[in-house]
Short mmCIF file of C-alpha atoms and ligand atoms in Angstrom, two decimals:
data_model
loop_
_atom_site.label_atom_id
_atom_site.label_comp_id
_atom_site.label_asym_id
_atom_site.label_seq_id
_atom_site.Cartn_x
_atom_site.Cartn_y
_atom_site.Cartn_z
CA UNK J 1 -20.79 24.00 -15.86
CA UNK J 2 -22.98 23.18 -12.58
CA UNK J 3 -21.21 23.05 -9.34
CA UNK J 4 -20.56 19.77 -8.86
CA UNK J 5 -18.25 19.30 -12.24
CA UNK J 6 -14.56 20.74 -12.41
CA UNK J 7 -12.00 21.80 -14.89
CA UNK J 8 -8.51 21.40 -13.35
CA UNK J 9 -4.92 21.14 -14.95
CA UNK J 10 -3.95 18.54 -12.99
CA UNK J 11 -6.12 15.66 -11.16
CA UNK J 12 -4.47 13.54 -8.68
CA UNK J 13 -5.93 10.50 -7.37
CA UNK J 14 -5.23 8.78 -4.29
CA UNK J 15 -4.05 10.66 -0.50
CA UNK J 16 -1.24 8.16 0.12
CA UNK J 17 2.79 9.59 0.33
CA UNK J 18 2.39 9.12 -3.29
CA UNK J 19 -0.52 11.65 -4.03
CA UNK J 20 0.21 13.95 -1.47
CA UNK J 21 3.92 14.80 -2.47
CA UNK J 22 2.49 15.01 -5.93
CA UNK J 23 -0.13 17.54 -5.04
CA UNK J 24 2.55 19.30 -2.96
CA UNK J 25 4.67 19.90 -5.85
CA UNK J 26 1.86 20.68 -8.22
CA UNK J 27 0.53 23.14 -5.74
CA UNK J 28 4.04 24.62 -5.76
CA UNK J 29 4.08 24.91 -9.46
CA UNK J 30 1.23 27.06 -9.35
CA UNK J 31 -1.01 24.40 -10.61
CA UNK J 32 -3.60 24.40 -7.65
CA UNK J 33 -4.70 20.51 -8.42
CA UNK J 34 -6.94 18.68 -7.25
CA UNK J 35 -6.71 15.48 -4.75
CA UNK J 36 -9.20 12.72 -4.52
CA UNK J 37 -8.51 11.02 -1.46
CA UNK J 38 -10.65 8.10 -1.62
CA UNK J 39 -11.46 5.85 1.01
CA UNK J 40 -8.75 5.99 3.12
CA UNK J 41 -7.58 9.39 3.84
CA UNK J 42 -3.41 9.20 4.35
CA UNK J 43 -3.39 5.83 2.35
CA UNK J 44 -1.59 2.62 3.48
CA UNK J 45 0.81 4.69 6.00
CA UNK J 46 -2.41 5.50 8.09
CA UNK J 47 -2.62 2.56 9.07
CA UNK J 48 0.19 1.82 10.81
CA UNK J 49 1.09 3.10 14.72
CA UNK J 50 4.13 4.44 14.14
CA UNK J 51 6.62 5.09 11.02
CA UNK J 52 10.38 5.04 11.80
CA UNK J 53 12.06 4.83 8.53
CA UNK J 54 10.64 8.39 6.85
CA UNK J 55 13.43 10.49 7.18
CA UNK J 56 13.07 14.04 8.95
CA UNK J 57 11.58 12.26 12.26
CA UNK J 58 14.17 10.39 14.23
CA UNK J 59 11.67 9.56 17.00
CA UNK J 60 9.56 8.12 14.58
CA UNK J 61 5.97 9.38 13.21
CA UNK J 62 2.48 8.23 13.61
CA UNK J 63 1.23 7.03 10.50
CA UNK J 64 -1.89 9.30 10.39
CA UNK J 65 0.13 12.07 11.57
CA UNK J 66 2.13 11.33 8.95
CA UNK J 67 -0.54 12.10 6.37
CA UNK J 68 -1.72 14.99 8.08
CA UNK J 69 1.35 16.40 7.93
CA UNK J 70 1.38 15.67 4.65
CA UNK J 71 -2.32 16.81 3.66
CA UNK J 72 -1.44 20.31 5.66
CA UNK J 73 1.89 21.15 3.68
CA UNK J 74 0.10 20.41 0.36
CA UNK J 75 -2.89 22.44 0.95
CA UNK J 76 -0.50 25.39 2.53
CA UNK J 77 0.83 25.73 -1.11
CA UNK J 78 -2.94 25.77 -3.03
CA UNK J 79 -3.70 22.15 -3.31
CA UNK J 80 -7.27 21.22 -3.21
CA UNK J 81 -7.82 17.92 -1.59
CA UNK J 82 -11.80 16.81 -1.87
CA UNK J 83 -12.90 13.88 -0.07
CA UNK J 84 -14.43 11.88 -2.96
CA UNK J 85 -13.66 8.81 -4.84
CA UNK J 86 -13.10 8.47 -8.87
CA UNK J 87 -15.62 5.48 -10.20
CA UNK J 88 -15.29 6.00 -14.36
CA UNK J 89 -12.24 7.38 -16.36
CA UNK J 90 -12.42 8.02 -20.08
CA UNK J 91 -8.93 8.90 -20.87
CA UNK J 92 -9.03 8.09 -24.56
CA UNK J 93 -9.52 12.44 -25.11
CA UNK J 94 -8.58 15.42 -23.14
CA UNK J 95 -9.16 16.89 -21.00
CA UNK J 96 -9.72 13.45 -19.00
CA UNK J 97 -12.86 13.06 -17.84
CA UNK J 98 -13.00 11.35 -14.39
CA UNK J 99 -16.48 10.65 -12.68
CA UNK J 100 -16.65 10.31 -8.92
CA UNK J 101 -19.16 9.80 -6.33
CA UNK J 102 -20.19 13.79 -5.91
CA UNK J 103 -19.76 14.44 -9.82
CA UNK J 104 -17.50 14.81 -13.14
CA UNK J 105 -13.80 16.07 -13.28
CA UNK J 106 -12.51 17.08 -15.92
CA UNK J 107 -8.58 17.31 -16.50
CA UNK J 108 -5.72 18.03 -18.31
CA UNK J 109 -3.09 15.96 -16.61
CA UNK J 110 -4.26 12.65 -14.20
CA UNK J 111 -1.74 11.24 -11.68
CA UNK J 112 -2.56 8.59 -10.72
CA UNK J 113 -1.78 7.17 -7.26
CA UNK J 114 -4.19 4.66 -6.05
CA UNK J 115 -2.23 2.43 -4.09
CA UNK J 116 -2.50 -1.19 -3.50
CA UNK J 117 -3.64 -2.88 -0.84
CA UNK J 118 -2.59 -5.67 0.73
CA UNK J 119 -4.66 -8.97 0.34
CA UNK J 120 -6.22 -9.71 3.69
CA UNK J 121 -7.12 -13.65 4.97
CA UNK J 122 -10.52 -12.15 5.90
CA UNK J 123 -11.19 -13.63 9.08
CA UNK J 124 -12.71 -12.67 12.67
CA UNK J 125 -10.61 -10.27 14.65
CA UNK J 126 -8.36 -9.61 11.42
CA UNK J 127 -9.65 -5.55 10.69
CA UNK J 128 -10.18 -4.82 14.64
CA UNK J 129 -6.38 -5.76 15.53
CA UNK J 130 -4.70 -4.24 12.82
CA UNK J 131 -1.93 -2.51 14.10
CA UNK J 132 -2.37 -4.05 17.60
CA UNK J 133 -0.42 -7.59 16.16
CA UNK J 134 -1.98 -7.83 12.92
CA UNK J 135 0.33 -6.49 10.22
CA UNK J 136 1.29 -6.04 6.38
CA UNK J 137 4.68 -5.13 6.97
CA UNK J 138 7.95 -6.88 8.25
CA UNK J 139 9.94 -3.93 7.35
CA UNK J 140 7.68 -1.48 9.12
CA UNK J 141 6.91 -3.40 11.99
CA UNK J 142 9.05 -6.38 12.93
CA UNK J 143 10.87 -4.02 15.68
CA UNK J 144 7.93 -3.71 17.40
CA UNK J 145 8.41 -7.85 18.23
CA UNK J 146 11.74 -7.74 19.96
CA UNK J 147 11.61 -10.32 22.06
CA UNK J 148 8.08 -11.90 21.04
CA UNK J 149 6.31 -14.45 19.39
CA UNK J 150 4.97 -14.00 15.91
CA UNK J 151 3.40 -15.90 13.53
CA UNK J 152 3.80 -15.29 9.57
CA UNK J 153 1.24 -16.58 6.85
CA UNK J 154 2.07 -17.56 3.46
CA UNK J 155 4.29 -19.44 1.52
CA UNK J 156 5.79 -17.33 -1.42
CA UNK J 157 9.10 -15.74 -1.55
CA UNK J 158 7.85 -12.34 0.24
CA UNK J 159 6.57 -14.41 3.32
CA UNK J 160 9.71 -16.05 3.69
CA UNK J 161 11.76 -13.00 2.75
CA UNK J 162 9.56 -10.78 5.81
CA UNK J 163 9.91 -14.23 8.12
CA UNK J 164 14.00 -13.92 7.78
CA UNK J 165 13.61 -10.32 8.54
CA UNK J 166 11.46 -10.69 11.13
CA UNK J 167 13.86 -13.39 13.56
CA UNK J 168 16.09 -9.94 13.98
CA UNK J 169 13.36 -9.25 16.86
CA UNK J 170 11.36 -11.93 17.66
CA UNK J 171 12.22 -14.88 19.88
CA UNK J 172 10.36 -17.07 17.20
CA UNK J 173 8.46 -16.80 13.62
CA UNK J 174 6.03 -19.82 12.74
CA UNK J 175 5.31 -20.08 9.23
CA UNK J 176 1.61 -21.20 8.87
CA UNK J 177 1.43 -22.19 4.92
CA UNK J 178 -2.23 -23.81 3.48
CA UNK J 179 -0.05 -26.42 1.15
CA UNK J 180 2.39 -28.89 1.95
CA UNK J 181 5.22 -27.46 -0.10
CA UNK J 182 6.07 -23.80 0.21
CA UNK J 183 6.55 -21.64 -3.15
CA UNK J 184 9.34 -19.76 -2.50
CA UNK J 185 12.81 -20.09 -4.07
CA UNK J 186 14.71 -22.64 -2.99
CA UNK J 187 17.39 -20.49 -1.59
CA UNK J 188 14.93 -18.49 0.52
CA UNK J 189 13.45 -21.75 1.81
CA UNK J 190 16.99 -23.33 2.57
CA UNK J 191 17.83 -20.05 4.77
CA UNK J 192 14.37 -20.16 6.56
CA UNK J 193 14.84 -24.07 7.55
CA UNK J 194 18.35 -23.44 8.51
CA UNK J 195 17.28 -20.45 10.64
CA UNK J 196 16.77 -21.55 14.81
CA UNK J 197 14.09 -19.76 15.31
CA UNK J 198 12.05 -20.27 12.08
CA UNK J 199 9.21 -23.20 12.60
CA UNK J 200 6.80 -24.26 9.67
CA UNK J 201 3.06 -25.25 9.79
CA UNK J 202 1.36 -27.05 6.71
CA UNK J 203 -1.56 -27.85 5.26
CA UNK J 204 -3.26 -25.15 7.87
CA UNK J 205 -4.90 -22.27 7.36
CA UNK J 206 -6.07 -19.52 10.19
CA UNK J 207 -9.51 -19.51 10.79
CA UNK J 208 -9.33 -16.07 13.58
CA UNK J 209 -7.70 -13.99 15.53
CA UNK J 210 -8.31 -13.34 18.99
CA UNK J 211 -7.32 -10.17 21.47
CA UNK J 212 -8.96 -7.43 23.45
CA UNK J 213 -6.64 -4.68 23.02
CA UNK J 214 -3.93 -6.51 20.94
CA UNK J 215 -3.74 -9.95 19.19
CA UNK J 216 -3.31 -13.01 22.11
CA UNK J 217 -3.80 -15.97 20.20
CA UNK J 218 -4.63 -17.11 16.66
CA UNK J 219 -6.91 -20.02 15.84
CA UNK J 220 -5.74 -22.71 13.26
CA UNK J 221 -7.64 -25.28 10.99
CA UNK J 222 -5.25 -28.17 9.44
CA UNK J 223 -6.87 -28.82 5.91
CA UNK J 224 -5.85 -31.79 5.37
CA UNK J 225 -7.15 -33.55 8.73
CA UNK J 226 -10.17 -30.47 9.78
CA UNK J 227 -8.21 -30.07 13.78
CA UNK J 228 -8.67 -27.17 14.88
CA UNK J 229 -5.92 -25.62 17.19
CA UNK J 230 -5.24 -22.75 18.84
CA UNK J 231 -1.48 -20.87 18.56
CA UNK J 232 -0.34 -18.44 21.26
CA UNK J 233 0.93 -15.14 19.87
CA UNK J 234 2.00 -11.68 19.94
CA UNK J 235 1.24 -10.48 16.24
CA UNK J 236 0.57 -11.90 12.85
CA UNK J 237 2.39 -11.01 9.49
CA UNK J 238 0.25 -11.99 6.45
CA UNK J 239 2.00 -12.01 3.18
CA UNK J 240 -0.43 -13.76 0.60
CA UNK J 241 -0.03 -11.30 -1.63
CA UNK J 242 -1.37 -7.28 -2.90
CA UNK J 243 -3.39 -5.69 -5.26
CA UNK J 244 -2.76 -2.61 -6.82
CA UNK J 245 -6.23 -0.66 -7.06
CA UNK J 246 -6.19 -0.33 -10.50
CA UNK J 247 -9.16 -2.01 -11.60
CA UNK J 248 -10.49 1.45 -12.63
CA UNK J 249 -7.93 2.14 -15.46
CA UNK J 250 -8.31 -1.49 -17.38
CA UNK J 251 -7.94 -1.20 -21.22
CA UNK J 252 -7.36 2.27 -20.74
CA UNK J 253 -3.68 2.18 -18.96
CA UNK J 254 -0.98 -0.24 -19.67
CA UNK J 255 -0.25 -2.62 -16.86
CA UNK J 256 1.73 -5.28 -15.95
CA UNK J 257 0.25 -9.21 -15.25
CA UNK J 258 -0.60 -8.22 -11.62
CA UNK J 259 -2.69 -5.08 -12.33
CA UNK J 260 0.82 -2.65 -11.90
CA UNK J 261 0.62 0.16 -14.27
CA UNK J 262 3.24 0.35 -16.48
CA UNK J 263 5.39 3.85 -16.51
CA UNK J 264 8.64 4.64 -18.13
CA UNK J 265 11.52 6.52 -15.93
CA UNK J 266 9.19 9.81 -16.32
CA UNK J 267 6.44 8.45 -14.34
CA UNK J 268 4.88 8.64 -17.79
CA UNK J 269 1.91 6.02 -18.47
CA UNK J 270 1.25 4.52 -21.80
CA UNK J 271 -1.79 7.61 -22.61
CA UNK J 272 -0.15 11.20 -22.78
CA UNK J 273 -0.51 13.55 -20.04
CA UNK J 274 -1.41 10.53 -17.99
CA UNK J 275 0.96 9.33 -15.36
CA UNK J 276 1.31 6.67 -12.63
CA UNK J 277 3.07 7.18 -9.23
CA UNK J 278 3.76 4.96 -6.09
CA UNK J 279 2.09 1.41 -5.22
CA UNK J 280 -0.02 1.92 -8.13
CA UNK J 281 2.97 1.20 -10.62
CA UNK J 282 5.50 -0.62 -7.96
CA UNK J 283 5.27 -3.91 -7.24
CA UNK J 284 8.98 -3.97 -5.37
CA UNK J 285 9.61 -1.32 -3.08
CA UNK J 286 6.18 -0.94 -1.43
CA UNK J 287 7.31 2.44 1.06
CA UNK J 288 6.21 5.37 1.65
CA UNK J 289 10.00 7.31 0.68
CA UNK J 290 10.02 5.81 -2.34
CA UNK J 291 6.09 6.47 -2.79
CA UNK J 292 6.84 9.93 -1.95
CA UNK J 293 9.56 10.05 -4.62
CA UNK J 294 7.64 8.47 -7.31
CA UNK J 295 5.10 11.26 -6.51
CA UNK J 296 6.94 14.40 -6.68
CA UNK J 297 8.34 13.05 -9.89
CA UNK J 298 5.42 12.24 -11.14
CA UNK J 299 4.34 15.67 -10.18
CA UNK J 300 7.50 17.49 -11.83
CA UNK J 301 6.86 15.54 -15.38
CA UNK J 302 3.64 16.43 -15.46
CA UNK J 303 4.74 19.75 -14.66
CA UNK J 304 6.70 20.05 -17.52
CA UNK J 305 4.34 18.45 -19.29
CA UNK J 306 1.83 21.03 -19.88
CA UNK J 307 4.90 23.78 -20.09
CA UNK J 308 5.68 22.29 -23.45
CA UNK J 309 2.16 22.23 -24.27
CA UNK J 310 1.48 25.98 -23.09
CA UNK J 311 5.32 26.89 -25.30
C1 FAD I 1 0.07 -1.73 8.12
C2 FAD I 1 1.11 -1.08 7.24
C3 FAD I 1 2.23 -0.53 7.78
C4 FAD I 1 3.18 0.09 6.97
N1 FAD I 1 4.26 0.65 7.58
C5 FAD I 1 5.19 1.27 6.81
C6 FAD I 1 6.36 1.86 7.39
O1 FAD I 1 6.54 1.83 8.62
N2 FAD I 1 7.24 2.44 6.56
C7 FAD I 1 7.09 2.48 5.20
O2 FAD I 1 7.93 3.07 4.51
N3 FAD I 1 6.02 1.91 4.61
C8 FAD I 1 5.08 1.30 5.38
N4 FAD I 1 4.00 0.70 4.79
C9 FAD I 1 3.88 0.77 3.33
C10 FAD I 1 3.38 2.19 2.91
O3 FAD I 1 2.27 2.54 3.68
C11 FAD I 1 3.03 2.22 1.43
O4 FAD I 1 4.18 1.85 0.69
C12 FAD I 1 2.59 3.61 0.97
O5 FAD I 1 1.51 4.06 1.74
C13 FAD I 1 2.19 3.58 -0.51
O6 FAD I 1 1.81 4.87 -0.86
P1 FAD I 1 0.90 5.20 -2.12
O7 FAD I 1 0.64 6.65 -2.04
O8 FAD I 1 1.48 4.66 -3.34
O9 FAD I 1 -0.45 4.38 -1.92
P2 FAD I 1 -1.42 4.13 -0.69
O10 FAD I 1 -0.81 4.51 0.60
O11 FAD I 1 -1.89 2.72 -0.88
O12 FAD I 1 -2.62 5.14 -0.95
C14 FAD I 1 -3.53 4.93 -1.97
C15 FAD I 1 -4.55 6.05 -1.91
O13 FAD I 1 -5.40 5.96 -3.05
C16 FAD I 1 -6.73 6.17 -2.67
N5 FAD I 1 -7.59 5.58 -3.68
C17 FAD I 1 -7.73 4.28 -4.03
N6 FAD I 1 -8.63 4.14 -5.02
C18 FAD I 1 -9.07 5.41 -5.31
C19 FAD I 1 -10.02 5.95 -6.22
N7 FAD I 1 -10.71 5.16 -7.05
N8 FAD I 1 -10.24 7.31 -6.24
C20 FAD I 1 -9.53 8.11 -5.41
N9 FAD I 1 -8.62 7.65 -4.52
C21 FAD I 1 -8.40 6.33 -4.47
C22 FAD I 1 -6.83 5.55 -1.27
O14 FAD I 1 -7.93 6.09 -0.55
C23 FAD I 1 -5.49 6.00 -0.69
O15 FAD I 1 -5.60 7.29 -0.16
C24 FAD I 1 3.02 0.10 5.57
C25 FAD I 1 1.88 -0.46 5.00
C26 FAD I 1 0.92 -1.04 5.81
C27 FAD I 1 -0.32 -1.63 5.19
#
């Protein structure tokens, strides 16, 4: 076998809460897997200033540190974590055989914990002020707006859900939808016009966002009529959607409409020895504690997994 191809017992792929907490209780087990991080090393929780809802820190955690943290107790225990992405799967024999940018994996278990990322409106200023008023989250960040302005975009049941959640803090939440009528359920959309401090938008879409160090203003197109306007606030929650990163495992995994992969209670895929953890499988809870969860259980079945294998 040349250097740059691997024989492991278990593969894990993805360095989000999800693959981490796997890895640490694979490394634990004696397993010493291996971690692909991808892209984005810490996954979705990196990207965020500060967590406050991961239990242990009750001042809060950076999200980077977060994954540091994370990254350091898993390697502590034997975990290998390379800094390389997976582009090919073949799980249809074992061991799986995984190709990546640097070279060929080849394993006896796969967790898979890819993540999903959130769909972005792609426009100027979005990537730079992430974090600095641009935001994903409602949950994770709406108490950083106490007191502030925000805007929220989209029209489904999330947006509105987030938008509800968000007039906790801020002084006022503007809806800006692209269509006249909004998606959601009519419930949700009876609560948000009843609510003071929600405001709607139609028919517009946001063409940029503007701010040196965080987001000042945001600049609006109406579809229907081509003004162009600009709003005045303090961040930006865009809800139009997510994708799980998936892509990779198509007609190979079992997923769901959306691209979810489809596990039973065990974590446990639809291929043996293959199993799915965190935003890769779950389209409704979408946090890093119960990414983290799915993880370590992930990591305990397939744990056990090869223990009934090895008698
Ligand atoms: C801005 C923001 C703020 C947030 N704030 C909070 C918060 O305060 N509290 C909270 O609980 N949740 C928060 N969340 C949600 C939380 O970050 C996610 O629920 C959590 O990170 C999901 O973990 P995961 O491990 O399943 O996937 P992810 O974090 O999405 O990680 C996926 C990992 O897979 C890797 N990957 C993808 N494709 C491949 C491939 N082909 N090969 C190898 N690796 C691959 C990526 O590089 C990444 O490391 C926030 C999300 C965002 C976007």
């Amino acid at each position: 076998m040349s250097t740059n191809e691997h024989h492991v017992k278990m593969l894990i792929l993805g360095s989000g809460p999800a693959g981490f907490s796997a890895a640490l209780y694979a490394a634990r087990a004696e397993l010493a897997p291996g971690l692909l991080s991808g892209t984005q090393l810490g996954g979705q929780a990196a990207l965020t200033y500060t967590i406050e809802n991961y239990p242990g820190f009750p001042e809060g955690v950076g999200g980077a540190q977060l994954g540091e943290l994370f990254q350091k107790q898993a390697e502590h225990f034997g975990a290998r974590v390379e800094f390389d992405t997976a582009n090919k799967v073949d799980l249809s024999t074992r061991p799986f055989k995984i190709e990546t940018d640097t070279g060929e994996y080849q394993a006896d278990t796969l967790i898979v914990t890819t993540g999903a990322s959130p769909i972005h409106l792609n426009v100027p200023g979005e990537d730079m002020l992430v974090g600095r008023g641009v935001s994903y989250c409602a949950t994770c960040d709406g108490a950083f707006f106490k007191d502030k302005k925000v805007l929220v975009v989209g029209g489904g049941d999330s947006a509105l859900e987030e938008a509800l959640f968000l007039t906790r803090y801020a002084t006022s939440v503007t809806i800006v939808h692209r269509r006249e009528e909004l998606r959601a359920g009519p419930i949700l959309q009876k609560r948000a016009k009843e609510n003071p401090k929600i405001a709607f938008i139609f028919n517009t879409v946001v063409t940029e966002i503007r701010g040196k160090d965080k987001m000042e203003m945001a600049l609006l197109k109406n579809v229907k009529t081509g003004e162009e306007t600009s709003f005045t606030a303090d961040g930006i929650f865009i809800f139009i959607g997510h994708t799980p990163n998936t892509q990779l495992f198509e007609g190979q995994l079992k997923m769901d409409s959306h691209g979810y992969i489809e596990t039973d209670m065990l974590m446990q895929t639809n291929v043996p020895g293959v199993f799915a953890a965190g935003e890769a499988a779950d389209p409704h809870f979408r946090q890093v504690i119960t990414s983290a969860g799915m993880g370590a259980a992930a990591a305990i079945q397939a744990t056990r997994f090869l223990e009934a294998e090895s008698g």
